Protein backbone atom coordinates (compact mmCIF):
# COMPACT_ATOMS: atom_id res chain seq x y z
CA UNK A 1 -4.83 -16.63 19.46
CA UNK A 2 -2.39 -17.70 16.72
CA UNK A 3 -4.65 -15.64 13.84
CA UNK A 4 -5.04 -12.55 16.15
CA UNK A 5 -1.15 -13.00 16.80
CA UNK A 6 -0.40 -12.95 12.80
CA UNK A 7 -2.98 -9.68 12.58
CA UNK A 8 -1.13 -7.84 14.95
CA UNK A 9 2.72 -8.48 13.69
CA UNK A 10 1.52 -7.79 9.92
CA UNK A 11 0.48 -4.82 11.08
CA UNK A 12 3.36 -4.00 13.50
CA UNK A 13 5.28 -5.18 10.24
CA UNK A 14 3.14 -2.67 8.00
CA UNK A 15 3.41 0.20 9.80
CA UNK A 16 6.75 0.54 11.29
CA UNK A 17 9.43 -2.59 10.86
CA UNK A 18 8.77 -3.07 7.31
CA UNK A 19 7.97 0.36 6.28
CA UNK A 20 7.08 0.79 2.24
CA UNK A 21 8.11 4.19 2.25
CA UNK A 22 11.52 4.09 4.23
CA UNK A 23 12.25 -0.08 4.24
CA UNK A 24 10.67 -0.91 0.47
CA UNK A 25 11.35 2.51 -1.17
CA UNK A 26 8.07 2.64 -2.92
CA UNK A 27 5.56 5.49 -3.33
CA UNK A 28 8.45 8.15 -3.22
CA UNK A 29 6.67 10.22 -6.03
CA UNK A 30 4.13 12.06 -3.09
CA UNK A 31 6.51 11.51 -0.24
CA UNK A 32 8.67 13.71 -1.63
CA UNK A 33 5.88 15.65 -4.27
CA UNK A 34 3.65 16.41 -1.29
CA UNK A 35 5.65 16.69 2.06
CA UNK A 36 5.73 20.42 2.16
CA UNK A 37 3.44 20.93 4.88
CA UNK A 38 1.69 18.62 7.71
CA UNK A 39 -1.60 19.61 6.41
CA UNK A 40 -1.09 18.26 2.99
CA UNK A 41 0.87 15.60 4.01
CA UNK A 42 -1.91 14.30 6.72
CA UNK A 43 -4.71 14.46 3.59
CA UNK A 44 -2.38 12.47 1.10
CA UNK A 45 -1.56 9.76 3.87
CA UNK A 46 -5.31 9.42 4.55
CA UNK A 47 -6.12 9.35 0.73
CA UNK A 48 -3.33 7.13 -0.03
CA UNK A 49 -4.51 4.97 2.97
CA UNK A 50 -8.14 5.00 1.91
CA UNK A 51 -7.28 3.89 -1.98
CA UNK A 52 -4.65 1.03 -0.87
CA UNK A 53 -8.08 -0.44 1.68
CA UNK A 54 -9.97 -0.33 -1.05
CA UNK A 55 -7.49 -1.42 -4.09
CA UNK A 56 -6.70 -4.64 -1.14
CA UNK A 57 -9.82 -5.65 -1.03
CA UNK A 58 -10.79 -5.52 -5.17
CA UNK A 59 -7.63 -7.40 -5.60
CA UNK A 60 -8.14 -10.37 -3.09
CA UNK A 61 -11.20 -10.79 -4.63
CA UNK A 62 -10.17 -10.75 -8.17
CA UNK A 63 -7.03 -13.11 -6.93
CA UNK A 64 -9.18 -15.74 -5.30
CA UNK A 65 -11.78 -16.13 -7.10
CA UNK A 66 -10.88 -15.02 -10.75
CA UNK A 67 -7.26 -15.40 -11.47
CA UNK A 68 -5.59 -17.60 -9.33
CA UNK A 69 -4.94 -21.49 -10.45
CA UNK A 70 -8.64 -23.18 -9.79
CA UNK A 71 -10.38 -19.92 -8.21
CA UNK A 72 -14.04 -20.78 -8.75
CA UNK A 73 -15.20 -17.98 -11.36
CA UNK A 74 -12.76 -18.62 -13.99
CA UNK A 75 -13.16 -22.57 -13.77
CA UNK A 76 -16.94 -22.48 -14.23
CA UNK A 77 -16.70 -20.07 -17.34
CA UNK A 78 -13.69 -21.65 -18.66
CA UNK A 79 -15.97 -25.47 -17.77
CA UNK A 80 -18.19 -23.97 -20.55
CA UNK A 81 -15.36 -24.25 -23.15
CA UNK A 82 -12.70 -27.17 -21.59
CA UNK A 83 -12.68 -30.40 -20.07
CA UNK A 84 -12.79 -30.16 -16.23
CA UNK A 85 -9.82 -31.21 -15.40
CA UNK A 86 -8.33 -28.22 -18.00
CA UNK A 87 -10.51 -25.72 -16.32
CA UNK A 88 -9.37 -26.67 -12.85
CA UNK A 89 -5.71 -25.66 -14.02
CA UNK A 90 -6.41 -22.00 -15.92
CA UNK A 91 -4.27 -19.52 -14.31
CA UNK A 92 -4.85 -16.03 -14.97
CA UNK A 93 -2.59 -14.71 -12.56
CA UNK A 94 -0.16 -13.11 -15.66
CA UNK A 95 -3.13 -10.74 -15.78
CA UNK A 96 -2.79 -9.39 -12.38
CA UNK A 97 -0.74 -5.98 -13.33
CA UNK A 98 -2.91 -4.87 -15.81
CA UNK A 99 -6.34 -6.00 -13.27
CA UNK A 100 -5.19 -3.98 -10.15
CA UNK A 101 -4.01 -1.14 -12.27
CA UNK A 102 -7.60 -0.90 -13.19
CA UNK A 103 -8.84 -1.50 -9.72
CA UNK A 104 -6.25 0.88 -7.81
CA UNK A 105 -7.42 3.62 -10.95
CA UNK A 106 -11.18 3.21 -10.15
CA UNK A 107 -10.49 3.58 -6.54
CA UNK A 108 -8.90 6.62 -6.82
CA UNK A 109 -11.15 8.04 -9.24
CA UNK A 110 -13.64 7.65 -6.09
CA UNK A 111 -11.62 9.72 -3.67
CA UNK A 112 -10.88 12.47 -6.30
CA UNK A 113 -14.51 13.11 -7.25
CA UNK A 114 -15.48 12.89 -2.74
CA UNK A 115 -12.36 14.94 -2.26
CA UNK A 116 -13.18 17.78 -4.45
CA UNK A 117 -17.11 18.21 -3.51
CA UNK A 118 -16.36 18.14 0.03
CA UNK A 119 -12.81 19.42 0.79
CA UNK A 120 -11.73 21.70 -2.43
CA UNK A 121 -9.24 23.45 -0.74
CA UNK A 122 -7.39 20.16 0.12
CA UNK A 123 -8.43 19.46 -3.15
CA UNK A 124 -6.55 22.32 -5.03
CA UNK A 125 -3.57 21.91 -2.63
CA UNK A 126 -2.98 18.15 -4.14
CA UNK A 127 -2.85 19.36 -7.35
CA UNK A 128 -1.91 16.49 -9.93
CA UNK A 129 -0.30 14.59 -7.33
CA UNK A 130 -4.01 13.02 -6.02
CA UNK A 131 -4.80 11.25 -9.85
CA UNK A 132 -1.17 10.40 -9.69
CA UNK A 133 -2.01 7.84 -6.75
CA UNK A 134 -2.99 5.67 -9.20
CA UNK A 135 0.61 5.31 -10.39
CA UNK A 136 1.48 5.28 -6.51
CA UNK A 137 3.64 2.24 -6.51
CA UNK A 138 3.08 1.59 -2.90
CA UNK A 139 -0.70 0.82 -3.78
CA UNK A 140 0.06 -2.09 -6.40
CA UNK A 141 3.34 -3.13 -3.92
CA UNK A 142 0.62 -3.93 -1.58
CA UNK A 143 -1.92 -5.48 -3.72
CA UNK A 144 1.23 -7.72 -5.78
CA UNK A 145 2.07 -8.46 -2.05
CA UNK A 146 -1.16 -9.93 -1.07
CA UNK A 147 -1.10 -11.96 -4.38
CA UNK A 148 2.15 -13.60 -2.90
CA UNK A 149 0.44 -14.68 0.03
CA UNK A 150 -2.47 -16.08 -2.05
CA UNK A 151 -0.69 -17.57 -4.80
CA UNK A 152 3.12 -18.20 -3.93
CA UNK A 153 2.52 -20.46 -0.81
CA UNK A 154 2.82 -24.02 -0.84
CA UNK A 155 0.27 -24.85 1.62
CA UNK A 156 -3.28 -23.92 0.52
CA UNK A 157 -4.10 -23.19 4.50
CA UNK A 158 -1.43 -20.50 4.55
CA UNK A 159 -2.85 -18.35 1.91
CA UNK A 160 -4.09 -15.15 3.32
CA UNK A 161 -7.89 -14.29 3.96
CA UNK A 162 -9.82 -10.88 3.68
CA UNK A 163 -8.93 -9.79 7.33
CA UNK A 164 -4.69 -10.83 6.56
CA UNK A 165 -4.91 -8.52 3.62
CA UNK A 166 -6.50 -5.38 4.54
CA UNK A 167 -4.77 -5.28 7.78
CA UNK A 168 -1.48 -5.28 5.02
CA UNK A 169 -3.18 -2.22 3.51
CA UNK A 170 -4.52 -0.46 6.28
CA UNK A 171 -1.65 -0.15 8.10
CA UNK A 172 0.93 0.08 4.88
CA UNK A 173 -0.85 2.97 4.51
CA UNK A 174 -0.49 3.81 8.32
CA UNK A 175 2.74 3.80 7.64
CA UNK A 176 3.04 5.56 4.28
CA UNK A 177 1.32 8.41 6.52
CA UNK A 178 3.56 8.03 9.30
CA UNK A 179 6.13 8.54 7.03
CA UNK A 180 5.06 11.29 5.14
CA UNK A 181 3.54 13.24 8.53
CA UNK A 182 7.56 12.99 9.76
CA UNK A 183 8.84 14.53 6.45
CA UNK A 184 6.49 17.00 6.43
CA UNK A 185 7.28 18.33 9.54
CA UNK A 186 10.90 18.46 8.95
CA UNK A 187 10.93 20.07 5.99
CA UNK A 188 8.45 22.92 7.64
CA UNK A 189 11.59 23.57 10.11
CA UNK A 190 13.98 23.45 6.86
CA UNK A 191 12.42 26.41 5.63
CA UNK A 192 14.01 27.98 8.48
CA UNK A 193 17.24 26.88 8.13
CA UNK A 194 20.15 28.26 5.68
CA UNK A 195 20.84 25.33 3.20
CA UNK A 196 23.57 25.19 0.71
CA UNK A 197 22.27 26.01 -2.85
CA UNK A 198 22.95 22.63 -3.99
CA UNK A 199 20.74 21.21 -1.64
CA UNK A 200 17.83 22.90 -1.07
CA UNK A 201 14.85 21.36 -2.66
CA UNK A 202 14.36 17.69 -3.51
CA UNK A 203 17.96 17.48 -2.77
CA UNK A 204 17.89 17.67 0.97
CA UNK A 205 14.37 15.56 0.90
CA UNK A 206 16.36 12.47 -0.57
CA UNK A 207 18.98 13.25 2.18
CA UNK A 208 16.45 13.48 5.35
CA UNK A 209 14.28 10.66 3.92
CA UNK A 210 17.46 8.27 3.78
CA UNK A 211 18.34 9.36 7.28
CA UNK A 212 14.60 8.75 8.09
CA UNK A 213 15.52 5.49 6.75
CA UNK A 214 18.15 4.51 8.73
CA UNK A 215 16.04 5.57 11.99
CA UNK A 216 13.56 3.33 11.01
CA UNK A 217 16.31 -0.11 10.61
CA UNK A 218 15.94 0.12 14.26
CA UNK A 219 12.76 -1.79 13.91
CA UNK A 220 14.64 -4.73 12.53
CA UNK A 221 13.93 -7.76 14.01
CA UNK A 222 11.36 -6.39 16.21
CA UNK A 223 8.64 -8.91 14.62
CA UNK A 224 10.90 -11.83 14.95
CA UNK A 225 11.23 -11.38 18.79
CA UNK A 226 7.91 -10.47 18.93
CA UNK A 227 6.28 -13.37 17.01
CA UNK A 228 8.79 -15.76 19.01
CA UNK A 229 7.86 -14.31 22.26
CA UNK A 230 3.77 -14.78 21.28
CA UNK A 231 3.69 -17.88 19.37
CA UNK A 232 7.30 -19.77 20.73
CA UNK A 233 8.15 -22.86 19.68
């Protein structure tokens, strides 16, 4: 009950309370690049959602059993070269930008190339803004947040498993498209609407996104009560 508990308030968390787009600030490049209309925003919500799965799941790997203190791979290689008691202690984990930057690249590589055989026009409408997922920052904010829960914890049983860290993902990127869907619409109604010079454009994005922002503190604490309500004391 307690795991199933923890699944459903990370992604509560995720999604909605902790949003990365409008609590975190991160991945505001395509929130505000590709929020024109619904249709493009739906397709880079489910793109962005799709690479951050996949980037989640690369990256626990790599983290637990490559470059985290004693993870099994890089102790048996590096048991080839240095005492055991050496090997058990390598940590690789300064390598961890440059490793998911690779892994969130090749991920989105895979979308691009399924993207443009089977929906071009969706395609076309992304423009550079789908290859520029890879420097999404809400994609490696997820995967450097997983790492936290693997590496940073002081009791070995609280580190995260598989099913802790794509639910993260999954539903960061629920919420990225929540997020994105919202703006989107707004700015569709914008169009109609007479806006001073100085603040048409990106201008009055910034403005309804930190309004946005301030709708969505009314999540705070939501997980607390929740989580004390489910699993009390």
């Amino acid at each position: 009950m307690s795991y199933l508990a923890d699944i459903f308030l990370i992604a509560l968390s995720a999604a909605l309370i902790n949003n990365f787009v409008l609590y975190y600030f991160v991945g505001i490049c395509p929130f505000v690049g590709v929020s024109k209309r619904v249709e493009m925003a739906v397709g880079m919500g489910c793109a962005v959602t799709f690479v951050m799965t996949i980037a989640a799941f690369l990256c626990w790997i790599i983290t637990t059993f490559i470059l985290m203190p004693g993870a099994p791979l890089s102790k048996w290689i590096a048991g080839f070269f240095v005492p055991a008691n050496v090997a058990a202690g390598i940590d690789l984990t300064i390598l961890s930008y440059i490793v998911y930057i690779f892994a969130i690249a090749s991920s989105v590589q895979f979308v691009e190339m399924y993207v443009r055989k089977f929906f071009p026009a969706l395609y076309r409408s992304f423009g550079v803004f789908l290859p520029l997922i890879t420097t999404n920052c809400a994609i490696l904010f997820a995967c450097l947040t997983i790492m936290s829960k693997i590496v940073g914890v002081d009791n070995p049983a609280d580190a995260w498993d598989l099913g802790r860290s794509l639910t993260l993902a999954i539903f960061g990127g629920v919420g990225f498209t929540i997020a994105i869907v919202i703006m989107g619409g707004i700015r569709e109604d914008l169009e109609l609407c007479d806006i001073p010079k100085p603040f048409q454009g990106v201008a009055i994005t910034l403005i309804v996104g930190g309004i946005l922002a301030m709708a969505f503190m009314g999540f705070t604490g939501v997980d607390v009560g929740l989580r004390n309500a489910i699993m009390p004391l």
